[in-house]
Structure formats: structure tokens, C-alpha cells
Amino acid sequence: VVQTDGQLKTGRDLAIAALMGAEQFGFGTTVLVTLGCVMMRKCHLN
């Protein structure tokens, strides 16, 4: 299984990763920012 993660920000990035053989994709930062995260790295202090 080939996994890819990091810097997947657009559909083009995802398509390129798939064409290069990736079978699993990880989306972290992009999803957090979409949900309203401002990346202050203080979420664990609640």
C-alpha cells in the first residue's frame, strides 16, 4: 500500500499522487483550516 500525506491542497495534487501510484491519502492541515483552525497550536490546552 502506497500512502501519501502532506501538501495535498488541490484536486490536482490528489490526481498527481494517484497517477504516481498512491492508494491512500492523508488530509490534515487543509481540513483543520477549513473547519476554522487558525494554527495557533493551542488546541491541546483546552
mmCIF file of N, CA and C in Angstrom:
data_model
loop_
_atom_site.group_PDB
_atom_site.id
_atom_site.type_symbol
_atom_site.label_atom_id
_atom_site.label_comp_id
_atom_site.label_asym_id
_atom_site.label_seq_id
_atom_site.Cartn_x
_atom_site.Cartn_y
_atom_site.Cartn_z
ATOM 1 N N VAL A 1 0.854 -1.179 0.000
ATOM 2 C CA VAL A 1 0.000 0.000 0.000
ATOM 3 C C VAL A 1 0.894 1.234 0.000
ATOM 4 N N VAL A 2 0.653 2.115 -0.935
ATOM 5 C CA VAL A 2 1.400 3.366 -1.026
ATOM 6 C C VAL A 2 0.535 4.473 -0.448
ATOM 7 N N GLN A 3 1.075 5.200 0.534
ATOM 8 C CA GLN A 3 0.348 6.290 1.177
ATOM 9 C C GLN A 3 1.030 7.607 0.857
ATOM 10 N N THR A 4 0.232 8.668 0.802
ATOM 11 C CA THR A 4 0.795 9.998 0.616
ATOM 12 C C THR A 4 0.134 10.953 1.595
ATOM 13 N N ASP A 5 0.903 11.900 2.075
ATOM 14 C CA ASP A 5 0.390 12.877 3.025
ATOM 15 C C ASP A 5 1.278 14.113 2.945
ATOM 16 N N GLY A 6 0.689 15.251 3.166
ATOM 17 C CA GLY A 6 1.455 16.486 3.176
ATOM 18 C C GLY A 6 1.369 17.246 1.871
ATOM 19 N N GLN A 7 1.013 18.499 1.967
ATOM 20 C CA GLN A 7 0.929 19.407 0.825
ATOM 21 C C GLN A 7 -0.109 18.998 -0.210
ATOM 22 N N LEU A 8 -1.101 18.208 0.173
ATOM 23 C CA LEU A 8 -2.212 17.902 -0.731
ATOM 24 C C LEU A 8 -3.261 18.984 -0.519
ATOM 25 N N LYS A 9 -3.260 19.979 -1.380
ATOM 26 C CA LYS A 9 -4.140 21.127 -1.177
ATOM 27 C C LYS A 9 -5.196 21.291 -2.261
ATOM 28 N N THR A 10 -4.972 20.723 -3.419
ATOM 29 C CA THR A 10 -5.927 20.884 -4.514
ATOM 30 C C THR A 10 -6.239 19.522 -5.121
ATOM 31 N N GLY A 11 -7.265 19.502 -5.935
ATOM 32 C CA GLY A 11 -7.597 18.273 -6.645
ATOM 33 C C GLY A 11 -6.473 17.829 -7.564
ATOM 34 N N ARG A 12 -5.755 18.802 -8.100
ATOM 35 C CA ARG A 12 -4.609 18.487 -8.975
ATOM 36 C C ARG A 12 -3.543 17.717 -8.201
ATOM 37 N N ASP A 13 -3.262 18.151 -6.965
ATOM 38 C CA ASP A 13 -2.275 17.454 -6.133
ATOM 39 C C ASP A 13 -2.695 16.005 -5.902
ATOM 40 N N LEU A 14 -3.978 15.809 -5.639
ATOM 41 C CA LEU A 14 -4.506 14.471 -5.402
ATOM 42 C C LEU A 14 -4.398 13.617 -6.665
ATOM 43 N N ALA A 15 -4.735 14.193 -7.807
ATOM 44 C CA ALA A 15 -4.657 13.459 -9.072
ATOM 45 C C ALA A 15 -3.219 13.044 -9.379
ATOM 46 N N ILE A 16 -2.276 13.925 -9.141
ATOM 47 C CA ILE A 16 -0.865 13.602 -9.391
ATOM 48 C C ILE A 16 -0.409 12.470 -8.477
ATOM 49 N N ALA A 17 -0.791 12.536 -7.204
ATOM 50 C CA ALA A 17 -0.413 11.471 -6.267
ATOM 51 C C ALA A 17 -1.006 10.136 -6.709
ATOM 52 N N ALA A 18 -2.252 10.150 -7.164
ATOM 53 C CA ALA A 18 -2.891 8.916 -7.629
ATOM 54 C C ALA A 18 -2.194 8.380 -8.878
ATOM 55 N N LEU A 19 -1.836 9.270 -9.791
ATOM 56 C CA LEU A 19 -1.135 8.844 -11.003
ATOM 57 C C LEU A 19 0.245 8.270 -10.692
ATOM 58 N N MET A 20 0.832 8.712 -9.586
ATOM 59 C CA MET A 20 2.150 8.208 -9.195
ATOM 60 C C MET A 20 2.050 6.919 -8.385
ATOM 61 N N GLY A 21 0.811 6.443 -8.147
ATOM 62 C CA GLY A 21 0.631 5.145 -7.511
ATOM 63 C C GLY A 21 0.115 5.161 -6.090
ATOM 64 N N ALA A 22 -0.205 6.315 -5.552
ATOM 65 C CA ALA A 22 -0.708 6.364 -4.179
ATOM 66 C C ALA A 22 -2.079 5.704 -4.093
ATOM 67 N N GLU A 23 -2.291 4.953 -3.025
ATOM 68 C CA GLU A 23 -3.562 4.270 -2.808
ATOM 69 C C GLU A 23 -4.313 4.848 -1.619
ATOM 70 N N GLN A 24 -3.604 5.509 -0.724
ATOM 71 C CA GLN A 24 -4.220 6.139 0.442
ATOM 72 C C GLN A 24 -3.706 7.561 0.541
ATOM 73 N N PHE A 25 -4.594 8.464 0.975
ATOM 74 C CA PHE A 25 -4.256 9.878 1.018
ATOM 75 C C PHE A 25 -4.571 10.430 2.401
ATOM 76 N N GLY A 26 -3.711 11.301 2.912
ATOM 77 C CA GLY A 26 -3.941 11.920 4.214
ATOM 78 C C GLY A 26 -4.151 13.412 4.063
ATOM 79 N N PHE A 27 -5.219 13.891 4.665
ATOM 80 C CA PHE A 27 -5.518 15.325 4.655
ATOM 81 C C PHE A 27 -5.601 15.769 6.103
ATOM 82 N N GLY A 28 -4.735 16.640 6.543
ATOM 83 C CA GLY A 28 -4.769 17.095 7.927
ATOM 84 C C GLY A 28 -4.961 18.588 8.025
ATOM 85 N N THR A 29 -3.931 19.335 7.722
ATOM 86 C CA THR A 29 -3.937 20.787 7.886
ATOM 87 C C THR A 29 -5.036 21.445 7.070
ATOM 88 N N THR A 30 -5.209 21.031 5.840
ATOM 89 C CA THR A 30 -6.218 21.648 4.979
ATOM 90 C C THR A 30 -7.608 21.496 5.576
ATOM 91 N N VAL A 31 -7.905 20.321 6.100
ATOM 92 C CA VAL A 31 -9.215 20.087 6.707
ATOM 93 C C VAL A 31 -9.372 20.926 7.969
ATOM 94 N N LEU A 32 -8.343 21.001 8.798
ATOM 95 C CA LEU A 32 -8.416 21.810 10.016
ATOM 96 C C LEU A 32 -8.664 23.279 9.706
ATOM 97 N N VAL A 33 -7.967 23.823 8.740
ATOM 98 C CA VAL A 33 -8.138 25.228 8.369
ATOM 99 C C VAL A 33 -9.542 25.457 7.823
ATOM 100 N N THR A 34 -10.048 24.525 7.045
ATOM 101 C CA THR A 34 -11.405 24.633 6.516
ATOM 102 C C THR A 34 -12.428 24.674 7.646
ATOM 103 N N LEU A 35 -12.167 23.946 8.714
ATOM 104 C CA LEU A 35 -13.079 23.920 9.856
ATOM 105 C C LEU A 35 -12.913 25.123 10.772
ATOM 106 N N GLY A 36 -11.962 25.997 10.493
ATOM 107 C CA GLY A 36 -11.800 27.220 11.265
ATOM 108 C C GLY A 36 -10.560 27.279 12.136
ATOM 109 N N CYS A 37 -9.698 26.300 12.057
ATOM 110 C CA CYS A 37 -8.468 26.316 12.839
ATOM 111 C C CYS A 37 -7.569 27.455 12.355
ATOM 112 N N VAL A 38 -6.970 28.175 13.279
ATOM 113 C CA VAL A 38 -6.067 29.267 12.919
ATOM 114 C C VAL A 38 -4.604 28.892 13.169
ATOM 115 N N MET A 39 -4.350 27.606 13.422
ATOM 116 C CA MET A 39 -3.000 27.052 13.541
ATOM 117 C C MET A 39 -2.159 27.747 14.617
ATOM 118 N N MET A 40 -2.766 27.970 15.790
ATOM 119 C CA MET A 40 -2.015 28.567 16.896
ATOM 120 C C MET A 40 -1.352 27.505 17.767
ATOM 121 N N ARG A 41 -1.599 26.240 17.473
ATOM 122 C CA ARG A 41 -1.028 25.103 18.202
ATOM 123 C C ARG A 41 -1.350 25.148 19.697
ATOM 124 N N LYS A 42 -2.579 25.542 20.027
ATOM 125 C CA LYS A 42 -3.005 25.596 21.420
ATOM 126 C C LYS A 42 -4.229 24.728 21.679
ATOM 127 N N CYS A 43 -4.633 23.909 20.718
ATOM 128 C CA CYS A 43 -5.842 23.099 20.851
ATOM 129 C C CYS A 43 -5.761 22.149 22.043
ATOM 130 N N HIS A 44 -4.580 21.672 22.359
ATOM 131 C CA HIS A 44 -4.409 20.714 23.444
ATOM 132 C C HIS A 44 -4.486 21.375 24.826
ATOM 133 N N LEU A 45 -4.615 22.684 24.879
ATOM 134 C CA LEU A 45 -4.648 23.396 26.156
ATOM 135 C C LEU A 45 -6.062 23.689 26.651
ATOM 136 N N ASN A 46 -7.093 23.193 25.959
ATOM 137 C CA ASN A 46 -8.486 23.459 26.360
ATOM 138 C C ASN A 46 -8.794 22.847 27.701
#
